[in-house]
Every structure is written in C-alpha cells, then in structure tokens.
Amino acid sequence: MSWGTELWDQFDNLEKHTQWGIDILEKYIKFVKERTEIELSYAKQLRNLSKKYQPKKNSKEEEEYRYTACKAFLSTLNEMNDYAGQHEVISENMTSQITVELARYVQELKQERKSHFHDGRKAQQHIETCWKQLESSKRRFERDCKEADRAQQYFEKMDADINVTKADVEKARQQAQMRHQMAEDSKADYSSILQKFNHEQHEYYHTHIPNIFQKIQEMEERRIVRIGESVKTYAELDRQVIPIIGKCLDGIVKAAESIDPKNDSQLAIEAYKSGFEPPGDIEFEDYTQPMKRTVSDNSLSNSRGESKSELKFGGKSKGKLWPFIKKNKLMSLLTSPHQPPPPPPASASPSAVPNGPQSPKQQKEPLSHRFNEFMTSKPKIHCFRSLKRGLSLKLGATPEDFSNLPPEQRRKKLQQKVDELNKEIQKEMDQRDAITKMKDVYLKNPQMGDPASLDHKLAEVSQNIEKLRLEAQKFEAWLAEVEGRLPARSEQARRQSGMYDVQNPPAVNSCAQDRESSPDGSYTEEQSQESEVKVLATDFDDEFDDEESLPAIGTCKALYTFEGQNEGTISVVEGETVYVIEEDKGDGWTRIRRNEDEEGYVPTSYVEVYLDKNAKDS
C-alpha cells in the first residue's frame, strides 16, 4: 500500500489532505493549551478557597482550632492546597511535554511538507516542459511533411508543363528535395524528443512521483503517530499525580477519623468552665411567724450599747423598723450586679447561647436574715451608689488581672500570661548570656572589638529581665490568689489592677461623702465605731425612707432570653415586655420591674427600651 502507486494522479488531494492533518494537530495543541489554562485556573481557585477559610493569625479563630473537628477542617484546607499544587503540576507538564513539543514539531512538519510538495511541483513542471517540447517537435514535423508534399506536387506540375523553362523545373526540384530533407530532419527530431519524453514520463510516474508521495505518506504517518503519543502522554500526566492526589484524599480521611468528640467536649469544659458552684436549695420562707430581728454578736448595735443604736435608728426613721421597709427596694439594692453585663448572644436563637459568665445564683433568704447578714458581715463594695449601679467596668476594657472573668477562666488567662512572661524572660536571659560570651571573647581578643561597647546593651537586657520578672511576680501573685494559695491582696493592689471590691469594712460616713466627691469609691478607715453606727442609721434612713418605689419611665421588650443568675438581676424571656424604672447609668445595666414585687437589673444590650418622654421629664 503506497500513495505513490495508488494515488499517483491525486497530487492536489494529497496536498489538501496533509494540510488538514496539520490543522488537526494544531487543533489538538490548542485543546491541550486550554486544558492547562483550566488546570491553572482551577488550582488558583482551590488555593484561594483554602486561603479564604484559613484561620487568621492572632485572632480568636486560632483558639477555635484546638478542637479536633476544627483541626480536621484545617487539615482538609491544607490537603486541598496540596491538591491544587498537583493540578499546577499537570498544567506545567502538559505545557512542557505536549504543547511546546508539538508546536515545535508542527513547524518542522510544515517545512518538510513544503519541501516534498516543492519537489513534486518541480517534477510536474519538468514533465510538462518535456510534453511541450514533444508537441512542438510534432507540429514542426507535421508542418515540414506538408511543406515537402506541396513542394513535390509543385515540382511535378512544373516538370509536366512544356512551357516552363528547364531552370524553373530545376529550381522546383531542388525546393522539393530541400523540403523532403527538412521533413526527414523534423521526423528524426520528433522521434528523438518522443523517446526522451516517454522516458521522462516513465520516470515521473514510476520513480519521482512515487518517491515524493512515499515521503509525504511517511510524514503523514509520523504525524499520526505523534498525535497518538501525545494523547497517551496526556493521559499519563494525569495518571502520574493520581497517587499524590490519593494521598491528599487519604490525609483528609485520616483527619476526619481523628475527630474526637470526647476531647472536644473536654476542651469546651476547659474553655467555658467558670469555677462557680451550682446554687443550693432555696430555703422555705415561713410567713406565719412574725419577722423578728435577730441580733448577732458581731452586730453594729452591740458596739456602743444596744439601746443607743436603737435610739439612733428609731429617731430618724420615725419608728419604721429596717426589716419592714419596702422589700423590693432593699432587695434590689442588696443584690445589684457585681460585674459587667454579658454581651448579647451572637445567634438569632438566644436560648442556644449562654448568657456569658454569671455569678452563682444565691439562695433567697428571709429579708431579716439578709439584712442582719449585711449589718454584721464585711461589706463587698464601697458605698450604696456603687452597690446600686454595680461595677463601672466598661465592656471594652479588660482589667490587667482579668478580674472580669469567672475564676476558672481567670486562672487560665493568668497562667497563660505567666507562661508567656517566662518565655520572654528566658529569651532575654539567652540574649544576656550571648552578650556575656561575646564580651569575654572581646576581653581575650581586643582586636575583635571593644568590650565596653557591650556594657550598655548588657545593662539594657538586664533591666528588661528585671521588669519582666516583676511583671511575672505580679501575675503569679494574682494566680496564687485565684488558686487559694495566698490571702487577699491589699486595697492598693486591687486599685492598681482595676478591681473594685474591698476586703476590709470601710467607714460608713466616708461612703456618704463618696456620693459627692469620690465616684471611684475610695475612703479611709479612721472613724470610730460609734460614728459608723450613727452615720449608718441616718444614711440608711435617707436612702430608704425618703425614696418611695420608683415610677415606670417606659417599657422595654426582651430581645433575648436572660437568666438572671447574679444577685440583683432578674430573668426575662425573649419577647417579654416589662416596665423600665431606671435607665442605663453607663455600666451596661437597665433596671426593670415585672410587677410590684419583682424588679432587678438586666443587660441593656438584651432589651429594646421605649422611654416615655413625659414620664422621664417629670
């Protein structure tokens, strides 16, 4: 099967066919090139997707990736990044091994094809030239034969005519002989050219054209083989990355299998454990017995005589006994919140979100017991204003000692801070050791440097170490306090750390002065016990006797469910509407009333307040 013998007369069709083959090859190259672009785009999109969901450094998201489920997700992102890399490898290999190679081969193929068809056209032109020569000699031989025949006839005519002279007859005879000679020469020339043409024609159709067409056939078959090899390479390049892609997928499966729900549950406990004890049982309040004021041994009434203190209380309050003042007013003041309000839930379903760290829910005791406990125990805040409004810590400002956190979370934060400071100390100590060694080298080899030049740096590092140690001792003291290893700190240390609670009973008359001059609750302890009892009686009387139940200044609607677990707070349900009796004073709490006996504080961010302008102005 040869194109030279089978397709000897299909020169033009072969030319079209080979051009079509090159077009097919270029189309395949374009296909592979577009595939590489798709692979690159896909890899880029996968990388961007993986980067998009990566946790941001030094953010809260990094803490979330302690959980095994989040770690599995992070492993999936990393594996997808490697997965994208394999698609980039596919694109690079296809570009280098298929696209570039085939493009070079196409250029070579076009040159070879051009050369073969140039030879074919050259052979065609040669045989056409031979054919023209043959036709020309044939026509000349035919013309000479006709001329010789006419000259012969003219001679015979002249020879038969008696009126023609002998010279004319001789001239006609010579002309006829010359024409016959020319015809013979033309015949010989025609015969020679014909033989030559037949030879050239035979060579053309049986040697030149078959050879040229055979080369074209081989060229075309090489092109077909090359396309097949490229298609095979196309598949192999994909197959080469399958094991690595399989490892990526195996890594994702392994990450999924490493998810440990028990471990995540334990991490959640460690992250959110407050350290508080659950509330105990609520005692039964017996209203059938008249409320009797019990005086403990530590009561203020025993300090300067019971009768004297009773007289102090009775004179100003017009005989009104302390236990019988309005219950909701006293309870609200005695149980106001002791910490900043929790932030509102992030989700739309507040029931699924905790209300933030809360103080433990205290048992409700009879009012007389509560009052006696207040009178005989050490007060927890400076004055009634700070008691009434709660701590004035802002939500955005975190105390240095993390006192705004529950005990367990505070302990963890302090421990983390201590560990960080210890690392910084170790780093500075290593730097000091390095400088010391360098100074020793300079002392032994003065030509290497001046030892005195390192004194300033050494002093600076030592100063940094001392600062870090003092800082670490401060946090270790707070940590020891939280863990119960050390007694409570002094008032000065508490003020420095941003805490507002007090460990010693203040003088009550300074509490009265706080209302005008000292909003932060500072006071002294130089007053006598008698003055304490006197001012306490008048101050209490002013607070509770002169002020009646606060009127409602508006309403509010609960945006989220709030479980009032600290003292002084009140629980509300999402969608509930209650009365507002005191606006937010800047501490994040709003005082509300459900009915005559139920009032307390709720976080301002948990309710939507609708104030009555007229009531507020009045």
XYZ file of C-alpha atoms in Angstrom:
618
model
C 0.000 0.000 0.000
C 1.730 3.093 -1.254
C 0.485 6.545 -2.061
C 2.983 6.685 -4.972
C 1.313 3.814 -6.824
C -2.240 4.126 -5.590
C -2.543 7.919 -5.618
C -0.173 8.790 -8.491
C -2.688 11.166 -10.006
C -4.023 12.743 -6.719
C -1.369 15.337 -6.148
C -3.820 18.148 -5.288
C -5.922 15.966 -2.995
C -2.828 14.809 -1.153
C -1.827 18.392 -0.683
C -5.223 19.197 0.850
C -5.146 16.052 2.986
C -1.747 16.781 4.512
C -2.789 20.368 5.261
C -5.872 19.028 7.017
C -3.608 16.766 9.106
C -1.537 19.738 10.238
C -4.735 21.622 11.097
C -5.862 18.678 13.239
C -2.518 18.712 15.058
C -2.777 22.438 15.710
C -6.337 21.993 16.960
C -5.122 19.344 19.416
C -2.358 21.672 20.590
C -4.944 24.379 21.199
C -7.089 21.907 23.148
C -4.190 20.948 25.440
C -3.293 24.600 25.917
C -6.815 25.445 27.026
C -6.750 22.426 29.352
C -3.591 23.765 31.001
C -5.269 27.141 31.466
C -8.244 25.432 33.095
C -5.927 23.483 35.391
C -4.115 26.659 36.410
C -7.374 28.497 36.996
C -8.766 25.577 38.983
C -5.608 25.352 41.084
C -5.701 29.102 41.717
C -9.333 28.947 42.784
C -8.616 25.997 45.087
C -5.708 27.868 46.665
C -7.810 30.989 47.131
C -10.597 28.901 48.640
C -8.180 27.242 51.044
C -6.632 30.599 51.954
C -10.055 32.169 52.454
C -11.023 29.712 55.171
C -7.611 29.571 56.859
C -7.702 30.965 60.411
C -6.356 34.478 60.706
C -3.214 34.860 62.775
C -3.525 36.385 66.246
C -7.301 36.194 66.130
C -9.989 34.375 68.037
C -10.272 31.856 65.208
C -6.897 30.374 66.137
C -8.259 29.416 69.544
C -11.139 27.571 67.895
C -8.718 25.277 66.076
C -7.859 23.489 69.307
C -10.889 21.297 68.715
C -10.367 18.112 66.746
C -13.217 18.892 64.352
C -11.639 22.261 63.540
C -8.238 20.598 63.217
C -9.748 18.149 60.718
C -11.164 21.063 58.753
C -7.771 22.796 58.830
C -6.116 19.593 57.598
C -8.676 19.459 54.795
C -7.762 23.013 53.786
C -4.052 22.146 53.762
C -4.669 18.978 51.748
C -6.753 20.944 49.254
C -3.837 23.342 48.918
C -1.592 20.378 48.038
C -4.356 19.089 45.767
C -4.254 22.409 43.917
C -0.499 22.031 43.591
C -0.940 18.758 41.723
C -3.191 20.462 39.201
C -0.484 23.047 38.704
C 1.948 20.163 38.071
C -0.448 18.765 35.448
C -0.573 22.155 33.733
C 3.208 22.576 33.757
C 3.888 19.068 32.440
C 1.288 19.365 29.685
C 2.730 22.683 28.635
C 6.319 21.452 28.509
C 5.781 17.902 27.227
C 2.844 18.367 24.856
C 2.125 21.951 23.910
C 5.710 23.148 23.430
C 6.919 19.895 21.823
C 4.003 19.657 19.414
C 4.304 23.312 18.450
C 7.941 22.724 17.540
C 7.013 19.534 15.663
C 4.308 21.370 13.683
C 6.855 23.879 12.463
C 9.170 21.068 11.362
C 6.258 19.241 9.738
C 5.254 22.300 7.766
C 8.807 22.714 6.466
C 9.047 19.058 5.475
C 5.670 19.120 3.765
C 6.625 22.266 1.904
C 9.841 20.625 0.693
C 8.085 17.462 -0.551
C 5.413 19.291 -2.453
C 8.028 21.632 -3.884
C 9.812 18.577 -5.313
C 6.517 17.284 -6.644
C 5.714 20.560 -8.350
C 9.199 20.669 -9.773
C 8.751 17.166 -11.273
C 5.388 18.231 -12.657
C 6.895 21.286 -14.289
C 9.680 19.168 -15.840
C 7.271 16.644 -17.381
C 5.117 19.459 -18.625
C 8.132 21.049 -20.274
C 9.002 17.747 -21.954
C 5.446 17.434 -23.136
C 5.548 20.886 -24.647
C 8.784 20.083 -26.450
C 7.239 16.902 -27.811
C 4.194 18.778 -29.020
C 6.373 21.424 -30.613
C 8.537 18.881 -32.492
C 5.449 17.002 -33.552
C 3.846 20.098 -35.000
C 7.082 21.057 -36.721
C 7.398 17.540 -38.226
C 3.824 17.733 -39.415
C 4.336 21.144 -40.925
C 7.560 20.059 -42.682
C 5.835 16.999 -44.121
C 3.084 19.121 -45.533
C 5.557 21.600 -46.931
C 7.550 18.750 -48.571
C 4.380 17.293 -50.068
C 3.394 20.654 -51.558
C 6.913 21.184 -52.935
C 6.820 17.739 -54.537
C 3.491 18.434 -56.127
C 4.700 21.796 -57.412
C 7.822 20.162 -58.913
C 5.751 17.530 -60.667
C 3.497 20.194 -62.060
C 6.391 22.264 -63.318
C 8.075 19.205 -64.829
C 4.941 18.304 -66.784
C 4.439 21.790 -68.146
C 6.265 22.244 -71.526
C 6.087 25.983 -71.334
C 8.261 26.118 -68.187
C 11.902 26.544 -68.649
C 14.350 23.968 -67.569
C 15.783 26.341 -64.960
C 12.427 26.741 -63.287
C 11.932 22.980 -63.267
C 15.360 22.525 -61.716
C 14.583 25.112 -59.087
C 11.299 23.419 -58.220
C 13.076 20.064 -57.965
C 15.691 21.485 -55.608
C 12.970 23.092 -53.498
C 11.135 19.776 -53.249
C 14.295 17.947 -52.243
C 15.039 20.581 -49.571
C 11.514 20.239 -48.149
C 11.847 16.484 -48.075
C 15.139 16.836 -46.219
C 13.581 19.193 -43.696
C 10.742 16.760 -43.195
C 13.223 13.967 -42.576
C 15.091 16.119 -40.050
C 11.857 17.034 -38.301
C 10.917 13.403 -38.235
C 14.201 12.453 -36.661
C 13.946 15.264 -34.132
C 10.368 14.366 -33.294
C 11.329 10.747 -32.835
C 14.168 11.687 -30.518
C 12.056 14.010 -28.415
C 9.284 11.448 -28.244
C 11.637 8.824 -26.889
C 13.003 11.276 -24.390
C 9.515 12.288 -23.292
C 8.439 8.690 -22.873
C 11.471 8.080 -20.727
C 10.823 11.171 -18.611
C 7.186 10.299 -18.298
C 8.024 6.802 -17.138
C 10.453 8.176 -14.601
C 7.925 10.702 -13.476
C 5.072 8.268 -12.867
C 7.120 5.312 -11.703
C 10.047 6.856 -9.872
C 9.844 10.550 -8.999
C 6.186 10.862 -8.034
C 6.108 7.553 -6.087
C 9.197 8.598 -4.157
C 7.788 12.006 -3.353
C 4.376 10.628 -2.411
C 6.026 7.926 -0.303
C 7.884 10.583 1.669
C 4.649 12.512 2.102
C 2.952 9.320 3.286
C 5.715 8.682 5.802
C 5.466 12.279 7.000
C 1.712 11.921 7.470
C 2.099 8.620 9.310
C 4.683 10.167 11.641
C 2.222 12.963 12.350
C -0.473 10.434 13.201
C 1.920 8.502 15.438
C 2.949 11.725 17.160
C -0.668 12.614 17.897
C -1.173 9.165 19.397
C 1.906 9.526 21.571
C 0.734 12.963 22.719
C -2.691 11.630 23.633
C -1.010 8.869 25.615
C 1.226 11.413 27.347
C -1.862 13.490 28.061
C -3.337 10.582 29.992
C -0.065 9.620 31.684
C 0.474 13.131 33.022
C -2.900 12.901 34.711
C -2.137 9.410 35.962
C 1.198 10.484 37.489
C -0.434 12.823 40.009
C -3.210 10.409 40.959
C -1.124 8.754 43.739
C -0.324 12.150 45.256
C -3.940 13.269 44.936
C -4.872 9.958 46.559
C -2.538 10.781 49.438
C -4.217 14.168 49.787
C -7.604 12.474 49.949
C -6.198 9.904 52.389
C -4.991 12.796 54.522
C -8.497 14.263 54.541
C -9.952 10.875 55.535
C -7.331 10.497 58.259
C -8.146 13.976 59.550
C -11.825 13.063 59.614
C -11.061 9.865 61.539
C -9.012 11.839 64.069
C -12.073 13.799 65.193
C -12.646 13.029 68.883
C -15.968 14.314 70.238
C -14.997 13.498 73.838
C -11.830 15.548 73.525
C -13.759 18.466 72.024
C -16.257 18.271 74.853
C -13.407 18.381 77.377
C -11.877 21.379 75.595
C -15.259 23.137 75.748
C -15.323 22.485 79.506
C -11.847 23.955 79.890
C -12.741 26.949 77.723
C -16.015 27.883 79.413
C -15.778 26.463 82.934
C -16.447 29.298 85.389
C -15.391 27.538 88.576
C -18.567 28.535 90.411
C -20.571 26.085 92.457
C -24.181 25.363 91.435
C -26.806 27.174 93.521
C -28.071 25.328 96.556
C -31.634 24.620 97.603
C -33.905 27.577 98.309
C -34.940 27.706 101.929
C -38.560 27.777 102.932
C -39.731 31.209 103.994
C -42.215 30.947 106.796
C -44.544 33.938 106.714
C -46.722 32.589 109.511
C -44.145 33.679 112.115
C -43.737 37.401 112.776
C -40.453 38.727 111.488
C -38.128 39.203 114.398
C -34.883 40.928 114.100
C -32.120 38.743 115.378
C -29.089 40.455 116.600
C -25.811 38.649 116.217
C -22.783 39.081 118.403
C -21.000 40.975 115.685
C -23.877 43.399 115.032
C -23.179 47.061 114.979
C -25.803 47.529 117.706
C -23.514 45.798 120.223
C -20.557 48.060 119.613
C -21.634 51.065 121.776
C -24.648 49.697 123.530
C -27.849 48.219 122.121
C -30.125 50.955 123.392
C -28.022 53.685 121.846
C -28.063 52.195 118.425
C -31.792 51.516 118.639
C -32.345 55.126 119.533
C -30.281 56.222 116.567
C -32.295 54.108 114.223
C -35.644 54.994 115.686
C -35.300 58.720 115.905
C -34.703 59.458 112.257
C -36.894 56.748 110.765
C -39.968 57.714 112.746
C -40.251 54.279 114.265
C -40.022 52.457 110.966
C -38.076 49.228 111.543
C -35.433 48.288 108.990
C -36.776 44.816 108.153
C -40.136 46.315 107.222
C -39.035 48.775 104.575
C -40.199 48.081 101.080
C -38.882 44.634 100.240
C -38.266 45.037 96.515
C -36.344 48.282 97.073
C -33.987 46.805 99.657
C -33.543 43.549 97.800
C -32.731 45.393 94.597
C -30.041 47.433 96.338
C -28.627 44.499 98.229
C -28.478 42.276 95.162
C -27.327 44.586 92.378
C -24.988 43.029 89.826
C -21.319 42.759 90.783
C -19.842 42.504 87.331
C -20.227 43.946 83.835
C -23.235 42.713 81.853
C -22.668 39.827 79.459
C -22.558 40.586 75.736
C -25.726 39.794 73.774
C -25.930 36.392 72.042
C -24.464 36.325 68.523
C -27.020 33.890 67.115
C -30.642 34.533 66.358
C -31.705 31.876 68.849
C -30.654 33.201 72.258
C -31.825 30.096 74.028
C -28.929 28.205 72.487
C -26.356 30.782 73.563
C -25.192 31.144 77.181
C -25.662 34.478 78.850
C -21.976 34.835 79.476
C -20.207 34.187 82.734
C -22.534 34.808 85.653
C -22.204 34.748 89.373
C -23.763 31.754 91.101
C -27.393 32.050 91.929
C -27.700 32.698 95.636
C -30.290 31.308 97.916
C -33.131 33.609 98.709
C -33.290 34.095 102.467
C -35.806 35.920 104.659
C -35.297 39.634 104.467
C -34.426 39.911 108.150
C -31.649 37.375 107.785
C -30.362 39.146 104.721
C -30.323 42.490 106.494
C -28.660 41.113 109.616
C -26.049 39.456 107.455
C -25.457 42.768 105.739
C -25.160 44.603 109.073
C -22.738 42.107 110.635
C -20.629 40.975 107.679
C -17.909 42.830 105.824
C -19.421 44.877 103.009
C -18.360 43.934 99.478
C -18.443 47.366 97.901
C -17.561 50.891 98.898
C -20.952 52.525 99.140
C -24.584 52.117 98.185
C -24.159 54.042 94.970
C -21.657 51.556 93.660
C -23.808 48.796 95.156
C -26.856 50.131 93.390
C -25.280 50.561 89.969
C -22.808 47.668 90.023
C -19.262 47.799 88.922
C -18.460 50.547 86.438
C -16.138 48.425 84.294
C -16.605 49.076 80.614
C -17.287 46.148 78.343
C -14.397 47.013 76.033
C -11.760 47.481 78.787
C -10.304 44.255 80.191
C -8.646 44.560 83.645
C -4.991 43.666 83.798
C -5.629 40.837 86.251
C -8.646 39.524 84.236
C -10.893 40.090 87.242
C -13.865 40.410 84.898
C -13.667 36.686 84.128
C -15.030 33.753 86.148
C -12.493 32.108 88.476
C -11.559 29.187 86.236
C -11.214 31.324 83.106
C -9.283 33.925 85.071
C -6.908 31.232 86.332
C -6.305 30.020 82.762
C -5.645 33.549 81.479
C -3.276 34.300 84.323
C -1.438 31.008 83.811
C -1.130 31.762 80.109
C 0.222 35.223 80.883
C 2.755 33.787 83.351
C 3.936 31.258 80.751
C 4.343 33.998 78.160
C 6.348 36.151 80.571
C 8.565 33.193 81.496
C 9.305 32.623 77.821
C 10.188 36.289 77.390
C 12.452 36.105 80.444
C 14.182 33.027 79.079
C 14.687 34.743 75.730
C 16.213 37.812 77.384
C 18.441 35.585 79.550
C 19.693 33.768 76.478
C 20.453 37.118 74.867
C 22.298 38.225 78.036
C 24.365 35.020 78.022
C 25.262 35.577 74.369
C 26.356 39.160 75.045
C 28.369 37.985 78.055
C 30.177 35.372 75.974
C 30.870 37.950 73.282
C 32.276 40.306 75.903
C 34.577 37.544 77.179
C 35.795 36.979 73.634
C 36.498 40.707 73.239
C 38.382 40.702 76.556
C 40.577 37.831 75.428
C 40.990 39.199 71.902
C 40.825 43.020 71.992
C 41.451 43.223 68.276
C 37.986 41.718 67.641
C 36.120 44.519 69.397
C 35.764 46.854 72.361
C 34.294 45.072 75.443
C 32.989 48.368 76.817
C 30.730 48.766 73.790
C 28.622 45.859 75.076
C 28.044 47.260 78.572
C 25.134 49.440 77.508
C 23.399 46.550 75.734
C 24.055 44.224 78.680
C 22.580 46.746 81.119
C 19.521 47.198 78.895
C 18.923 43.437 78.714
C 19.344 43.085 82.494
C 16.846 45.890 83.010
C 14.368 44.164 80.710
C 14.807 40.904 82.619
C 14.106 42.675 85.909
C 10.971 44.319 84.510
C 9.719 41.014 83.151
C 10.402 39.287 86.473
C 8.465 41.918 88.382
C 5.622 41.558 85.897
C 5.722 37.771 86.241
C 5.686 38.019 90.048
C 2.641 40.261 89.884
C 0.733 37.792 87.714
C 1.950 34.850 89.818
C 0.585 36.589 92.914
C -2.787 37.023 91.217
C -2.673 33.420 90.091
C -1.845 32.261 93.612
C -4.742 34.315 94.930
C -7.126 32.705 92.470
C -5.859 29.261 93.340
C -6.225 29.991 97.058
C -2.523 29.824 97.934
C -2.244 33.475 99.088
C -4.513 35.761 101.148
C -6.468 38.552 99.505
C -4.444 41.468 98.231
C -4.278 44.932 99.695
C -6.600 47.706 98.651
C -3.800 49.494 96.779
C -3.015 46.401 94.706
C -6.665 45.973 93.897
C -6.960 49.552 92.722
C -3.891 49.156 90.551
C -5.315 46.061 88.901
C -8.652 47.704 88.205
C -10.706 45.746 90.767
C -13.429 47.442 92.733
C -14.225 45.043 95.545
C -12.927 45.599 99.084
C -11.735 43.147 101.717
C -11.987 45.346 104.840
C -15.087 47.120 106.230
C -14.921 50.823 105.354
C -16.140 53.657 107.451
C -19.733 54.285 106.504
C -19.611 58.039 106.819
C -16.977 58.132 104.072
C -19.493 56.231 101.969
C -21.840 59.139 102.317
C -19.114 61.501 101.217
C -18.426 59.319 98.172
C -21.699 60.378 96.659
C -20.439 63.884 96.093
C -16.665 63.672 95.884
C -15.345 60.184 95.193
C -17.087 58.307 92.370
C -14.488 55.554 92.428
C -15.412 54.604 95.995
C -12.171 55.496 97.809
C -12.377 56.009 101.568
C -10.422 55.898 104.861
C -10.783 53.787 107.977
C -10.032 56.350 110.729
C -13.572 56.828 112.013
C -14.713 55.309 115.271
C -17.280 52.573 115.650
C -19.766 54.990 117.159
C -19.632 57.357 114.217
C -20.067 54.333 111.930
C -23.313 53.376 113.651
C -24.628 56.923 113.682
C -23.992 57.719 110.054
C -25.161 54.284 109.008
C -28.501 54.871 110.669
C -29.092 58.289 109.126
C -27.782 57.249 105.731
C -29.936 54.183 105.593
C -32.909 56.195 106.681
C -32.311 58.768 103.944
C -31.889 56.105 101.324
C -34.966 54.096 102.044
C -37.376 56.268 103.994
C -37.378 59.281 101.694
C -37.431 57.319 98.457
C -40.605 55.532 97.568
C -40.984 52.927 94.812
C -39.581 54.285 91.567
C -42.182 55.086 88.912
C -42.038 53.482 85.475
C -40.368 55.716 82.879
C -41.134 53.493 79.925
C -41.272 49.922 78.709
C -38.835 47.544 77.139
C -39.043 44.369 75.091
C -36.610 41.495 75.717
C -34.593 40.743 72.578
C -33.012 37.642 74.106
C -33.655 35.288 76.980
C -31.594 36.291 80.028
C -31.148 34.011 83.037
C -30.568 36.356 85.950
C -28.067 34.337 87.896
C -26.182 37.110 89.756
C -27.672 38.840 92.728
C -29.731 41.878 91.832
C -30.595 40.651 88.332
C -33.933 39.398 87.078
C -34.701 36.798 84.436
C -36.569 37.729 81.261
C -37.818 35.657 78.320
C -37.370 36.608 74.684
C -40.292 38.759 73.535
C -41.456 39.642 77.089
C -42.499 43.279 77.720
C -41.758 44.823 81.136
C -41.538 48.273 82.716
C -38.352 50.372 82.855
C -37.826 52.132 86.192
C -34.185 53.225 85.794
C -32.119 53.926 82.674
C -28.664 52.612 81.978
C -26.210 54.715 84.029
C -23.270 53.825 81.804
C -22.488 50.492 83.452
C -24.419 48.402 80.909
C -27.421 47.543 83.157
C -31.065 48.675 82.989
C -33.414 48.355 85.945
C -36.843 46.897 85.136
C -39.991 45.833 87.015
C -42.301 42.976 86.145
C -44.772 43.571 88.958
C -44.773 45.188 92.383
C -42.572 42.516 93.967
C -40.321 41.585 91.005
C -37.697 44.038 89.845
C -33.999 43.901 89.089
C -31.309 44.563 86.521
C -30.904 43.150 83.011
C -28.129 43.854 80.465
C -29.054 46.858 78.357
C -27.941 45.009 75.220
C -30.568 42.302 75.880
C -33.589 44.646 75.719
C -35.036 47.266 73.426
C -36.103 50.276 75.540
C -39.069 52.540 74.727
C -38.882 55.507 77.131
C -41.906 57.639 77.896
C -40.670 61.182 77.296
C -43.323 62.788 79.538
C -42.619 60.425 82.395
C -38.886 60.949 82.000
C -39.198 64.740 82.055
C -41.499 64.720 85.073
